[in-house]
Structures are given as C-alpha cells and as structure tokens.
Coordinates of C-alpha atoms and ligand atoms in Angstrom, one line a residue:
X1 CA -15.0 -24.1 -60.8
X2 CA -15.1 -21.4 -57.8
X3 CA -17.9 -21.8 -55.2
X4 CA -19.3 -19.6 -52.9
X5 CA -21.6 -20.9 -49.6
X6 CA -24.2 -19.0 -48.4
X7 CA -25.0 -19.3 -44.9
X8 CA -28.3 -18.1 -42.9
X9 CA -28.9 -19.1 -39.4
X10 CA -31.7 -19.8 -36.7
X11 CA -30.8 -19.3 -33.2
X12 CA -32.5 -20.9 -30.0
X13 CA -32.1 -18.4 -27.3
X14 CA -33.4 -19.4 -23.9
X15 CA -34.9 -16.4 -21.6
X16 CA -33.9 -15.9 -18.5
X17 CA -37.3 -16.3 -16.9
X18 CA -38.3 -17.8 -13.6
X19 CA -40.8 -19.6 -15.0
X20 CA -42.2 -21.0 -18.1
X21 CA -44.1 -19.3 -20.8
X22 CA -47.3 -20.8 -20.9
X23 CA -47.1 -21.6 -17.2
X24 CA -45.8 -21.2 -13.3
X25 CA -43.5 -24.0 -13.5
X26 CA -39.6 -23.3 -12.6
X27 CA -36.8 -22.9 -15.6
X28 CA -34.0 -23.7 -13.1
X29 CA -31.3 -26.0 -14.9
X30 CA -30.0 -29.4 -13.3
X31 CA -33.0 -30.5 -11.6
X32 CA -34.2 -34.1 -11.4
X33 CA -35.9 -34.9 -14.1
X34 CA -39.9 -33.8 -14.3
X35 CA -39.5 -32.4 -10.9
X36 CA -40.7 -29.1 -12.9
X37 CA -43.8 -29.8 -14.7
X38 CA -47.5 -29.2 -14.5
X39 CA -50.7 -30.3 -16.5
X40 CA -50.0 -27.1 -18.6
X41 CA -46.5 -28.2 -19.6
X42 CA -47.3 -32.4 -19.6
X43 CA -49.9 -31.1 -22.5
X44 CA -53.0 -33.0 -20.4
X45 CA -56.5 -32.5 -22.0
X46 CA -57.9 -29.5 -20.8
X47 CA -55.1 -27.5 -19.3
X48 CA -54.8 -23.8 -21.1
X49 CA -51.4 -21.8 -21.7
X50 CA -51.1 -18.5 -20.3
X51 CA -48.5 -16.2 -21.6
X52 CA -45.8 -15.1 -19.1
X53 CA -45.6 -11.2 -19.9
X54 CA -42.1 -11.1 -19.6
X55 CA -41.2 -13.3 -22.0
X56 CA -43.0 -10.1 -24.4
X57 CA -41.1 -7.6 -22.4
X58 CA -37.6 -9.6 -23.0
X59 CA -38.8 -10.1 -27.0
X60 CA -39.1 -6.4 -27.3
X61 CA -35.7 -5.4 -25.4
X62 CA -34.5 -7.8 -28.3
X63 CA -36.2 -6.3 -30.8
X64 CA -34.9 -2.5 -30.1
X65 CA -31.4 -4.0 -29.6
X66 CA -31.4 -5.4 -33.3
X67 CA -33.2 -2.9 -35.2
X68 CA -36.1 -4.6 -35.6
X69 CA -40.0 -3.9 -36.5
X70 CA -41.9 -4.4 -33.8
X71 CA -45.3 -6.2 -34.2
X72 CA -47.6 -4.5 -32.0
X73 CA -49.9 -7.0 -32.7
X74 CA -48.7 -10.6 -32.8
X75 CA -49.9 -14.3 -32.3
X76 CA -49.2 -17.4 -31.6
X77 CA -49.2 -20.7 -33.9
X78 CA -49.6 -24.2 -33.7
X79 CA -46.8 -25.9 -35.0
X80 CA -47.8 -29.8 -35.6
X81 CA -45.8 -32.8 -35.7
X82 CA -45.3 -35.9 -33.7
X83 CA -42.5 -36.6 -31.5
X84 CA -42.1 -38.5 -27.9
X85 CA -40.7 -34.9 -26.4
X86 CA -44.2 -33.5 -27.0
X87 CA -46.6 -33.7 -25.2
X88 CA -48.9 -31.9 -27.1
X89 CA -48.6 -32.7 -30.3
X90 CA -48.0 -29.8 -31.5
X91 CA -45.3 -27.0 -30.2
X92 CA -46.6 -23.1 -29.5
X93 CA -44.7 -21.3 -32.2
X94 CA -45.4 -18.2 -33.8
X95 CA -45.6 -18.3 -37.6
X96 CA -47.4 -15.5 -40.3
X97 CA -47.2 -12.8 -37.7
X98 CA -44.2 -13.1 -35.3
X99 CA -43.5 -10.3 -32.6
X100 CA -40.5 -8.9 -34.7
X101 CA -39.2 -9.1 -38.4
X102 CA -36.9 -7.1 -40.6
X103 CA -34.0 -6.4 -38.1
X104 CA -30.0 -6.4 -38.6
X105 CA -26.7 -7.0 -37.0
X106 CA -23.4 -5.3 -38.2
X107 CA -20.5 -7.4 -38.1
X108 CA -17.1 -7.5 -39.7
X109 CA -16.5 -9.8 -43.2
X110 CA -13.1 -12.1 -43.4
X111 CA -11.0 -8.8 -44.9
X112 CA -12.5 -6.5 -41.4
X113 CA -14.9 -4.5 -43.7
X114 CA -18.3 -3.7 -41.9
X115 CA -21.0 -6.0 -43.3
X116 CA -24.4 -5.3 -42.3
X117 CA -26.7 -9.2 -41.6
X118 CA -30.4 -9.2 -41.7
X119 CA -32.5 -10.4 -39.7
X120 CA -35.4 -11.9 -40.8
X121 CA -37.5 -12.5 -38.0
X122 CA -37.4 -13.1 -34.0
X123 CA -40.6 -15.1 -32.5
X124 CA -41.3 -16.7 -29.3
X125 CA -41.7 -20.0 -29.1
X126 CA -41.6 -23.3 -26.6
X127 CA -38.8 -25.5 -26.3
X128 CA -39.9 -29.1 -26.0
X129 CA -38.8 -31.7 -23.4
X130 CA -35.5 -33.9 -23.5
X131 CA -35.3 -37.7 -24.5
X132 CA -32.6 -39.8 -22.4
X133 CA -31.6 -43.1 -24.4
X134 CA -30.5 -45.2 -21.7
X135 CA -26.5 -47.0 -22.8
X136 CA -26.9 -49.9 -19.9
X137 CA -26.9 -53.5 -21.8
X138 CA -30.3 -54.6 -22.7
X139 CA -31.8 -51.8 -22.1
X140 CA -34.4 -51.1 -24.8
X141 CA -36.3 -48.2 -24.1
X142 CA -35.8 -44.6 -23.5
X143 CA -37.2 -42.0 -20.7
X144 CA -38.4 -38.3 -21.3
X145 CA -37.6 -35.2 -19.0
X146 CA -39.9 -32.9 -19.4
X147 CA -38.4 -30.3 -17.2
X148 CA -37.4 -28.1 -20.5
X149 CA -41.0 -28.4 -22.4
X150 CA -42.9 -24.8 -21.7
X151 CA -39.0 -23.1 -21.5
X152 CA -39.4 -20.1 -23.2
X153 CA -37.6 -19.6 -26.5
X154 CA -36.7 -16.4 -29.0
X155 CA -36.1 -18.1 -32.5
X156 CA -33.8 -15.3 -34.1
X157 CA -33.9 -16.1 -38.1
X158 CA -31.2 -14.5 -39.8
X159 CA -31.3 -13.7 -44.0
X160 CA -28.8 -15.9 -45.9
X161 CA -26.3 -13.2 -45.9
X162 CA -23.3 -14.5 -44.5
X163 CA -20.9 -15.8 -46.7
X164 CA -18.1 -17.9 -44.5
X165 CA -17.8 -19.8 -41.3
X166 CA -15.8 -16.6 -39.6
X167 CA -18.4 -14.4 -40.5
X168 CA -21.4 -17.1 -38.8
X169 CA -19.2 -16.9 -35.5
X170 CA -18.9 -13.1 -35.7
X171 CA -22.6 -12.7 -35.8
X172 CA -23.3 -15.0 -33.1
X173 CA -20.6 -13.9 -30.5
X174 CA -22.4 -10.5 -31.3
X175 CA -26.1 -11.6 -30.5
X176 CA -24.6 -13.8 -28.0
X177 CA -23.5 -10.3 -26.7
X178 CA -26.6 -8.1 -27.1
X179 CA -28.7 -11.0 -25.3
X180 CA -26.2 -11.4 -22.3
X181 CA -26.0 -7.4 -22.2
X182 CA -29.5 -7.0 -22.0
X183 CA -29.8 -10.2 -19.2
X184 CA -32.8 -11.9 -21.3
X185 CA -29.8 -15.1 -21.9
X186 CA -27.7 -16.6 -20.1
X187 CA -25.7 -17.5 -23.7
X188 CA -24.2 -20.6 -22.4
X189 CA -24.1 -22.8 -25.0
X190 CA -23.1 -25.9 -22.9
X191 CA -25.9 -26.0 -21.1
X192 CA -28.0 -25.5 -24.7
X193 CA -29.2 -21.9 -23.6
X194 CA -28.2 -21.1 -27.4
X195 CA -28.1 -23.1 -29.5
X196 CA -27.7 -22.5 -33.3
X197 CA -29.2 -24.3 -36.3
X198 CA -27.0 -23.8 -39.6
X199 CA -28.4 -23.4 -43.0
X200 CA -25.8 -23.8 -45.5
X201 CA -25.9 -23.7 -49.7
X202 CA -22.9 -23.6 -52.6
X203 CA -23.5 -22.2 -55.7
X204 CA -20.7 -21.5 -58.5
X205 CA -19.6 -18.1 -58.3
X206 CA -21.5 -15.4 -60.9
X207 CA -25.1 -17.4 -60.0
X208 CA -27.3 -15.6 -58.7
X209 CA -29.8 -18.4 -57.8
X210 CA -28.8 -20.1 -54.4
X211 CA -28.2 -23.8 -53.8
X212 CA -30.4 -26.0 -52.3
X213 CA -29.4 -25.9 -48.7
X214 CA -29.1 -28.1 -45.6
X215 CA -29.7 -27.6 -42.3
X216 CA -27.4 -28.5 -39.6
X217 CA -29.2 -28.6 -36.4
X218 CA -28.5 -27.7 -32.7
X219 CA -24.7 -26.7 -32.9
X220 CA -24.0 -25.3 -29.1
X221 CA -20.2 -24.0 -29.0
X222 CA -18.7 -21.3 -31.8
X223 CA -15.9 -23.5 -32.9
X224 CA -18.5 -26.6 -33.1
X225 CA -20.2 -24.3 -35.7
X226 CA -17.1 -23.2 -37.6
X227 CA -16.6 -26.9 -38.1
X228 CA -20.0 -27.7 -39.1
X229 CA -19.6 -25.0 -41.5
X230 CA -16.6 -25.5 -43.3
X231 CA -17.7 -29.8 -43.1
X232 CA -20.5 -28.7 -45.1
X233 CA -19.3 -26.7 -47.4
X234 CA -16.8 -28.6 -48.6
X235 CA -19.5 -32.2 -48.7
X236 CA -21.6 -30.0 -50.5
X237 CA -18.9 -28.7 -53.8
X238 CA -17.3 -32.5 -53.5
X239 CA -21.1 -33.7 -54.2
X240 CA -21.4 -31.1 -56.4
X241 CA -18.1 -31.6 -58.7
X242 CA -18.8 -35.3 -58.8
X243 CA -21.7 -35.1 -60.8
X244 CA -24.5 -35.6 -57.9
X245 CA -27.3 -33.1 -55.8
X246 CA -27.6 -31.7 -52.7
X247 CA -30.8 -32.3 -51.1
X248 CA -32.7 -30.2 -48.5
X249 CA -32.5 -32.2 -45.5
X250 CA -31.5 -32.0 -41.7
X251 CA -28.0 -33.0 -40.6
X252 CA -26.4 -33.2 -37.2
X253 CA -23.0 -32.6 -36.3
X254 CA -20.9 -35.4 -35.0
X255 CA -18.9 -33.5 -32.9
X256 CA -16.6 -36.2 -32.1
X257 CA -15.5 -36.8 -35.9
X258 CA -16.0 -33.5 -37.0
X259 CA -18.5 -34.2 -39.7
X260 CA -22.3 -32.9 -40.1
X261 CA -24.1 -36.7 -40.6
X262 CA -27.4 -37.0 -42.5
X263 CA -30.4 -37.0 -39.7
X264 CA -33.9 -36.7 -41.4
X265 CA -35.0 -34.9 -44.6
X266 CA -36.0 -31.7 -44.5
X267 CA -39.8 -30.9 -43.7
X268 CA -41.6 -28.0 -45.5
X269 CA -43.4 -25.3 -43.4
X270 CA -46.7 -27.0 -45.0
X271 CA -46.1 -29.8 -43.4
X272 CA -46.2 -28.6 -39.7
X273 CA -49.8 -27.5 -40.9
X274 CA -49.8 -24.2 -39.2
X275 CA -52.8 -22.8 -37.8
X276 CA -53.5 -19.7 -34.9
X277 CA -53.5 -21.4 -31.8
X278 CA -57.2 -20.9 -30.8
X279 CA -56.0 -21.1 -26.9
X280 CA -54.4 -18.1 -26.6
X281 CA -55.2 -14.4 -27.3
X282 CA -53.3 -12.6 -29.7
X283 CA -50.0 -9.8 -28.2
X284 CA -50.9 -6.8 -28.3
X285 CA -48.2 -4.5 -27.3
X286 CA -48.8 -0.8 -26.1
X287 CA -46.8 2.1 -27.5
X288 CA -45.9 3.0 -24.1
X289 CA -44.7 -0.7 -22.9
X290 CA -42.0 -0.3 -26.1
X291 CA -40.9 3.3 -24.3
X292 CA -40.5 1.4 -21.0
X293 CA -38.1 -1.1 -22.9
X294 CA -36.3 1.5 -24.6
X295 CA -35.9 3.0 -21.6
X296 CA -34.6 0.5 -19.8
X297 CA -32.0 -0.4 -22.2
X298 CA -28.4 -0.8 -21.2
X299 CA -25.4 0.8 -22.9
X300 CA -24.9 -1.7 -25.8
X301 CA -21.8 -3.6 -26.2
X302 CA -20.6 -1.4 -29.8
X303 CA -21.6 2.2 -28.3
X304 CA -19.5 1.0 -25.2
X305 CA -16.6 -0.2 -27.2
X306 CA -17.2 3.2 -29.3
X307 CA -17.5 5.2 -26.5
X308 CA -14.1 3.7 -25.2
X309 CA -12.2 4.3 -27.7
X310 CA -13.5 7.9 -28.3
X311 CA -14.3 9.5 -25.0
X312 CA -11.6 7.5 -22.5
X313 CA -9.1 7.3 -25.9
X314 CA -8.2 3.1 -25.4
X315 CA -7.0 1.3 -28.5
X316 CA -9.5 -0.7 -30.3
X317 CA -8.1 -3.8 -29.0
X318 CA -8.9 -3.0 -25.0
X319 CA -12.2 -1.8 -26.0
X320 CA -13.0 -4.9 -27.6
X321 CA -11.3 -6.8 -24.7
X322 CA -13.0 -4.9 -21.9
X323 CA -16.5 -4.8 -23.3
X324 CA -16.5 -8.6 -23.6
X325 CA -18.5 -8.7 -20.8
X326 CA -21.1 -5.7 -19.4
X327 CA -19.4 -6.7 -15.5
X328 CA -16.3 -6.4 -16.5
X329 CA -16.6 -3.0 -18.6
X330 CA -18.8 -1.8 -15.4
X331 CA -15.6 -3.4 -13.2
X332 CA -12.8 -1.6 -15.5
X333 CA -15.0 2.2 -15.1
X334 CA -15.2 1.8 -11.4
X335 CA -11.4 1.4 -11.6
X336 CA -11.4 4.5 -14.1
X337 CA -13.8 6.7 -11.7
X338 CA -11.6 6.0 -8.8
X339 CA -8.1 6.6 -10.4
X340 CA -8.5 8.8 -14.1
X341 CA -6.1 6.7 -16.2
X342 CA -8.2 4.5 -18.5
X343 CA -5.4 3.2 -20.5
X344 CA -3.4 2.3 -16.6
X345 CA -6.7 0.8 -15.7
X346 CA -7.2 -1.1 -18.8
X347 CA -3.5 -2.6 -19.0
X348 CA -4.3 -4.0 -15.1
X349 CA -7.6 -5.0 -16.6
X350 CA -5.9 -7.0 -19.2
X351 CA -2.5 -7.7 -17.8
X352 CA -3.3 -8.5 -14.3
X353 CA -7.5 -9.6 -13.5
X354 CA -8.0 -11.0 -16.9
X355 CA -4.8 -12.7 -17.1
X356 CA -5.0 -14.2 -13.3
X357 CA -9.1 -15.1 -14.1
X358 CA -7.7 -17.4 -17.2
X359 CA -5.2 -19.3 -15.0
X360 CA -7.1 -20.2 -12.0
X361 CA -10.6 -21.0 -14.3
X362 CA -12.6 -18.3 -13.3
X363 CA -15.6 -17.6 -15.9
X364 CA -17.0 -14.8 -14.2
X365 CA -16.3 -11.5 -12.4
X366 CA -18.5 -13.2 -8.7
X367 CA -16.0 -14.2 -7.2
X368 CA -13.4 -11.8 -8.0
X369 CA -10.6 -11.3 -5.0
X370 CA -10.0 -8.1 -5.6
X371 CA -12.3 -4.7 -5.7
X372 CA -12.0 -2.3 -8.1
X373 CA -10.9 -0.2 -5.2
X374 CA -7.8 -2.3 -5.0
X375 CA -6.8 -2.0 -7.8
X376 CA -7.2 2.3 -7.9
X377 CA -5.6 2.6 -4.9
X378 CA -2.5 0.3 -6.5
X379 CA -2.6 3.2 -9.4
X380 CA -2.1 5.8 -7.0
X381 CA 0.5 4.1 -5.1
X382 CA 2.0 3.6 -8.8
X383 CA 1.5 7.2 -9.7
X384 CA 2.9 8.6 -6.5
X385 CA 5.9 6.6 -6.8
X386 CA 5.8 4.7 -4.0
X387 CA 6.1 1.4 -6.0
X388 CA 7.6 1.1 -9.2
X389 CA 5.3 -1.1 -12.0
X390 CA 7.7 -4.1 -11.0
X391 CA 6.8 -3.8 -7.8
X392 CA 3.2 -3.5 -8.3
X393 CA 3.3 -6.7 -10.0
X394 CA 3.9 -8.3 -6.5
X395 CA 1.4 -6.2 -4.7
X396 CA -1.3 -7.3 -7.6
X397 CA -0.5 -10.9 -6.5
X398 CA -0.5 -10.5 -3.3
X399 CA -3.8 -8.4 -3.3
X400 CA -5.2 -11.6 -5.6
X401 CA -4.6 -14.3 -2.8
X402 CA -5.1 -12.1 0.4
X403 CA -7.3 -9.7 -0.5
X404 CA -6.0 -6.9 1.2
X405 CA -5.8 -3.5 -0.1
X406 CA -2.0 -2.4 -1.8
X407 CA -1.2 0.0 1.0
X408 CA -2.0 -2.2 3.3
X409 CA 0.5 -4.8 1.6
X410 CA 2.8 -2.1 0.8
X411 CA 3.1 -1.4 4.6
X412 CA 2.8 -4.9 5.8
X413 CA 5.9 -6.0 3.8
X414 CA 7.7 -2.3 3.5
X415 CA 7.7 -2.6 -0.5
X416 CA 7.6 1.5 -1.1
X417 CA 9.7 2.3 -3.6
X418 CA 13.3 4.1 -2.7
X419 CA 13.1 7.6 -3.4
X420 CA 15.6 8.7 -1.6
X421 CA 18.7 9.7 -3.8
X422 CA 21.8 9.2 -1.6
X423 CA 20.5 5.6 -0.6
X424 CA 19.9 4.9 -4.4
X425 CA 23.2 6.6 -4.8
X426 CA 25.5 4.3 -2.4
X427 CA 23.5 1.4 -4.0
X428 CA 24.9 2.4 -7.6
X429 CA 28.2 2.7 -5.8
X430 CA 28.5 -0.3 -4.5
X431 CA 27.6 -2.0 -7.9
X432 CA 30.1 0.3 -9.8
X433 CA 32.4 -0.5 -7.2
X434 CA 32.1 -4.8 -8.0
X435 CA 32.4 -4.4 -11.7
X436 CA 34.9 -2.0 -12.6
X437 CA 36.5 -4.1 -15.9
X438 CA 32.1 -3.5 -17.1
X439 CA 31.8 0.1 -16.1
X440 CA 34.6 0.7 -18.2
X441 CA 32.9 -0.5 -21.3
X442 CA 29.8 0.8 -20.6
X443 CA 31.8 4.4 -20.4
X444 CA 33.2 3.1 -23.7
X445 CA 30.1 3.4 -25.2
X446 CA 29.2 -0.4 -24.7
X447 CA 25.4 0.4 -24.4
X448 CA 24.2 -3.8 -24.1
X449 CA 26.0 -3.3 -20.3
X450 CA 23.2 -0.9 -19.3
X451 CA 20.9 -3.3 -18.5
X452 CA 23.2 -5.1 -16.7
X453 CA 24.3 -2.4 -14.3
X454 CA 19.9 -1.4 -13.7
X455 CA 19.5 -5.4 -13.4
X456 CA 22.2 -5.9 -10.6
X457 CA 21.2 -2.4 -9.1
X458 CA 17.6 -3.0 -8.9
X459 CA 18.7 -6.7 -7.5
X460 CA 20.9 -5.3 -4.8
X461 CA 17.3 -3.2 -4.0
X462 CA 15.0 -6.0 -3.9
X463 CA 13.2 -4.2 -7.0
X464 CA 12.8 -1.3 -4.7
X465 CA 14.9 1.3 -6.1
X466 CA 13.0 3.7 -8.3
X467 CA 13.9 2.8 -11.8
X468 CA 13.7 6.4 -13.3
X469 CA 16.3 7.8 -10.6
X470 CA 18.7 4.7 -11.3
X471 CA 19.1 5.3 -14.6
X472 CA 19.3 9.0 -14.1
X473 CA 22.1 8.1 -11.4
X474 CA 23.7 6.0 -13.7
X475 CA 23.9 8.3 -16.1
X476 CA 25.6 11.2 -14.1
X477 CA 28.1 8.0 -13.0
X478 CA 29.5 7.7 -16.7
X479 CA 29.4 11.1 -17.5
X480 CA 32.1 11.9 -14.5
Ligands
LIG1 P1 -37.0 -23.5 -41.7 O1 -37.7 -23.4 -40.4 O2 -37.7 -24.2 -42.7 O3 -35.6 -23.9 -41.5 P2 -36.6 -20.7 -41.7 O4 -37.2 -19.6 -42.6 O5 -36.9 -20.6 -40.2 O6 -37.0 -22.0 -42.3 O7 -35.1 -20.6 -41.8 C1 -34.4 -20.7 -43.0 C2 -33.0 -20.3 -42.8 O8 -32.2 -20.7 -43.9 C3 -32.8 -18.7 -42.7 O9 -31.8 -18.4 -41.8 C4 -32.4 -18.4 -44.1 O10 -31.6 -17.3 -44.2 C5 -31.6 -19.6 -44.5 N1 -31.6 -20.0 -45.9 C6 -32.6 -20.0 -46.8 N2 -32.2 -20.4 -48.0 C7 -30.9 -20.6 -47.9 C8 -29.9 -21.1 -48.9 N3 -30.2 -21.4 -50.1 N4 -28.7 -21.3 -48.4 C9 -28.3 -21.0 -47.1 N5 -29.2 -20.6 -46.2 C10 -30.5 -20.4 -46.6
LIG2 MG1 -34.9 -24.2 -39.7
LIG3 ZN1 -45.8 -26.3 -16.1

C-alpha cells in the first residue's frame, strides 16, 4: 500500500518585547532564575493582567505579512489545566475569536512547484514558566523559573496542508523569515524563541479522510523537525501495516536517538474548558492603527529576492542567498549604491563576507570588520585596474583582519596592478627566455602550456601583472 502524511503545524513565536504581556516585568533571556517576576506573572490572588499594546501592534505587522484577516475585535481566553509551571491555573490564550485567522504562506513543494499553505489562525497568548529537574544524587524534587511565565507568544496554526518533512522546513525558514524581517522575533530556536509543535497523520493514498494524528511537541532546530517528521511517519505506516491504530496523543522528540517518544495523550479543546477571560477587556483595533502597521512594513524577504532578480538582474541563487538576512541585503545595497555592479557586489558578498563570516563563527553582520565602503572602494580599485581579482583576494583579507580601507592597503604594500606594457613585456621576456624547449610547443599549437607560461609570468610579478595584458603579450610573442 502507498501512504501519504499530512502535516499541519503550530508555531511558538516569542515577541520581541521589553516586557511581558500582562505586565512590566523584563523578557531579557539568561537571567537568574525569578529575578523577573511580579504578583501579575507569580498568578497571586488579586493581581490583574494588563495587555502590553505592542504585543497587538507586533500581532498585526504579522498578520499583514501573512495575508491574514484581521479581527478588529478580538479577546482573550482562559485556557485551564493544572501544571507546576502555572501559576494561575489557567494560561491567557485566545480561543473562538483570535486576533487573526484565514492567512497563507507560499512555499515551494519537493519537485520546486509553488504551493500556497494556509494558515489557520495566529493568537496571542502567554508562555508559562520553566521546570528545572535537578540530576544531583538524591535529589528528589524539582525547582520552577518563572522568569518566562507572562512572555508574550503568537501561536501561528497552520492548515494540514503540507505533505513532507522538506516542505514543514520550507514553511518555517519562511515565517522564521517574515518574523525576523519584520523584528517582532528574534527566531532563535536554541534559545526556544520558536519553537514548533508538529502534527502529523498517514492515510493510504486515494482517501480522502485524514488519519488520526499525533502531535510532536516543542521541536526547536529545522533539521530536529525534519527528523521528527520523517520518525513519525514512518512509526505511524509500520503501526499501520501491522494491523494496529494510531492514537491522538502528544509525543516528544528524543533528540539524542532520533525518535519522537510517547509523552501524554492527547487533550481535546473541551477539556481546557475555555471561557472569556473576565479580567481583561476585549482588542479592539482601529482602522487607522492597521494603516500605521501597513505603513511601517519593511520590504518583505520574496519582493526583495523578486526585486533582485528583476530590477538589479542577480541569479536566483544570490537573491536567495543575500536576502537570507534583512542586514545583510541592506549591507549588499549599500555596496551596490556605492559601486553600481550588483552581480560584483554580490559575488564579494558571497565569495568573500559570507564565506569569511562561516569560518571564523560569526552569526551576524555586528561585528563585521569591514564596511560596505571597503568593500566599494575595492570594486573600483578592481574596475580601474589597479588590482587584478587575484589581487583583490589579498586586499579582501587584509581589509578583514586590519580593517583598513583597499587603497589604503593597496598603498601600504604597493599591490597596484602593473599596467605598464614594456615592464609586463621584459617580464614575458624573461620567462620566454627560461623555457625555450615549452615556447616551442606552445607555438606548436600545444595549448595546455598556456597556463603555464601566465602561471610563471604572473609568479615572476608577485600576481601583479595585469592578466588581460599578459595574455595579450603572450599572444603577440607566438604569433612572431
Ligand atoms: P490543538 O491545539 O488541539 O493541537 P490546533 O487546532 O491548535 O489544535 O492545531 C491543530 C494542528 O493540527 C493544525 O496545524 C492542523 O493543521 C493540524 N492537523 C489537524 N488534523 C490533522 C491531521 N489529521 N493530520 C495532520 N495534521 C492535522
Ligand atoms: Mg496543538
Ligand atoms: Zn510580572
């Protein structure tokens, strides 16, 4: 029999707020534990939520960035159930009517077709606090940080439209994106600032009913959740072809082994007894606050990439490289409005601050060593002729660990290119001169000894020679 999954998933995505969402406390990461909490957060008797407005503002920037309704009139729920990470009881959720619903993402299937995901809903909710299960011998209890209850959360709920693990990393990286873009997430996943809750049914192929799913919870890198994925699919069909059922429950993924292991079973919404939370007015969100949002949009990441491929004509490939990030598109156009050759600036983009950010571990673009004026003014040094591309390759370097500007270094170390035909010309001489048995052959039409006589010639230079007038003089050498 031929199976096909069905995947939906829920994503936890963290705002980047100051403070809390029903309260003043700090969000900072790292600190020691319940060194950030207040009767609001610690859920004493009598303390009442109020809602931080930019949490709304953030939820709507969301909302416009992935096509979504927006509810201009929204509330929050109490979600109920008991756990030790608490406090309250219950967690502020929004349930009937969240602040956005019937959105979409486009993505790319397995074959690189478009494919359009919905997106089912986006509330704001709470996160909860943190347990700590102390691993010293004996020791039989374990300690709560409450630091992280009150953070605010956007739950993005996806439709069960994805259909493999490649396509559930796709639409992530590109949320991941939108959020980072639009600086309401910090998207690392380490640090559990997304985190990503899988859903995951079989059926045979031809049904049309879906599978019971499961629900694999809190997955926080992409290839953690291409894993989980493909783990549970294939449980699922071995369960399946054996004669057995899945049943709706919540697993975890044992990212050590691999594996997705059973954790609880599954609750039904009826069972969190949902109810308005009576503390807390409902949202009401003006026309005019949406036109602010819309306003202040950034360039998304796919009209960027579009735009780079159409209007500064770079292949598909750099567009999709360069717009990883919104700093380091920003860092590539400063290059471009300082020296106009986007396809130049985007090969030193790639081939030279990309490259050197991999080897020496650099995540982002703060601490860069060199400016975008650097590298422009390397360009025109490049263009001019004054250094050849090998050359530059040494100024890049250089410019990496000294941070000094390439004419500066260029001077400094008297790199500029020779240009000057009689001194290229008594250089080509010279190596003419040493290998008289090769230039023979390569008159003979031995074309392999070419790059020989450019390698020794551009040697004998120290790489300064200008490369187009040494083959040129090369040339004129075998003709006569
Ligand atoms: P819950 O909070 O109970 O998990 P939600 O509605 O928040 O419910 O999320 C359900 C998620 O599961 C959605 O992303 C939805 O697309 C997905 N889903 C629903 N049914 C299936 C199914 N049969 N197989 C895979 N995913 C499913
Ligand atoms: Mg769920
Ligand atoms: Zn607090």
């Amino acid at each position: 029999m031929r199976w096909e999954m069905i995947v939906g998933l829920e994503v936890h995505a963290q705002m980047l707020t100051k403070t809390k969402i029903f309260c003043g406390c700090s969000t900072a990461f790292g600190s020691s534990p319940n060194t950030q909490v207040c009767p609001v957060c610690l859920g004493l008797p009598g303390a009442l939520p109020v809602l931080n407005s930019k949490v709304v503002q953030y939820a709507v920037k969301v909302g416009l960035a992935t096509n979504c309704t927006i509810n201009q009139s929204n509330r929050f729920a109490r979600k109920n159930y008991f756990y030790p990470d608490l406090p309250k009881g219950y967690q502020i959720s929004q349930f009937e009517k969240p602040i956005l619903e019937f959105g979409h993402l486009d993505i790319e299937d397995d074959a690189g077709a478009p494919k359009r995901i919905g997106i089912t809903r986006i509330h704001m909710e709470e996160d909860a606090g943190k347990l700590l299960h102390p691993e010293a011998p004996g020791a039989d209890y374990s300690l709560v940080d409450l630091n992280r209850a009150c953070v605010p959360l956007l739950e993005i709920v996806s439709e069960p439209d994805i259909r493999s693990a490649g396509e559930a990393v796709r639409y992530v990286r590109k949320l991941r994106e939108i959020l980072v873009y639009l600086g309401v997430c910090d998207g690392n996943m380490n640090e559990g600032s997304l985190r990503v809750d899988a859903n995951v049914s079989v059926r045979p192929v031809g049904q049309e009913k879906f599978g019971t799913r499961t629900e694999t919870k809190n997955v926080n890198s992409f290839k953690f959740l291409e894993q989980a994925i493909n783990y549970e699919r294939q449980r699922q069909i071995e369960v399946l072809e054996d004669g057995g059922e899945i049943v709706q429950e919540t697993r975890l993924f044992d990212a050590v082994r691999g594996i997705t292991v059973s954790m609880r079973s599954k609750e039904e919404a009826h069972d969190y007894r949902y109810f308005p939370d009576p503390d807390l007015l409902p949202v009401v969100i003006s026309q005019s606050e949406i036109e602010d949002a819309r306003a202040s949009l950034p360039e998304l990441p796919d009209a960027k990439r579009e735009r780079f491929v159409s209007t500064l004509g770079l292949p598909k490939l750099d567009a999709e490289v360069l717009c990883q990030t919104r700093e380091m598109a920003d860092f590539f156009e400063s290059v471009v409005a300082l020296h106009n050759d986007p396809k130049a600036a985007s090969n030193w983009m790639m081939g030279g601050v990309l490259k050197n950010m991999n080897r020496d571990g650099m995540e982002t673009l703060a601490r860069l060593p060199v400016k975008a004026s650097h590298i422009a003014g390397m360009l025109d040094l490049m263009k001019s002729g004054a250094i050849s591309s090998k050359i530059a390759k040494d100024v890049f370097e250089e410019m990496w660990t000294s941070g000094k500007s390439a004419a500066e270094i260029v001077k400094e170390k008297g790199l500029t290119q020779i240009s000057d035909t009689s001194e290229i010309e008594a250089i080509v001489d010279a190596i003419i001169a040493k290998n008289p048995s090769e230039f023979e052959r390569l008159k003979g039409g031995d074309q392999k000894l070419t790059g020989f006589f450019v390698g020794q010639i551009m040697r004998e230079s120290k790489g300064k020679a200008n490369p187009g007038m040494v083959n040129d003089l090369l040339k004129k050498k075998m003709e006569g």
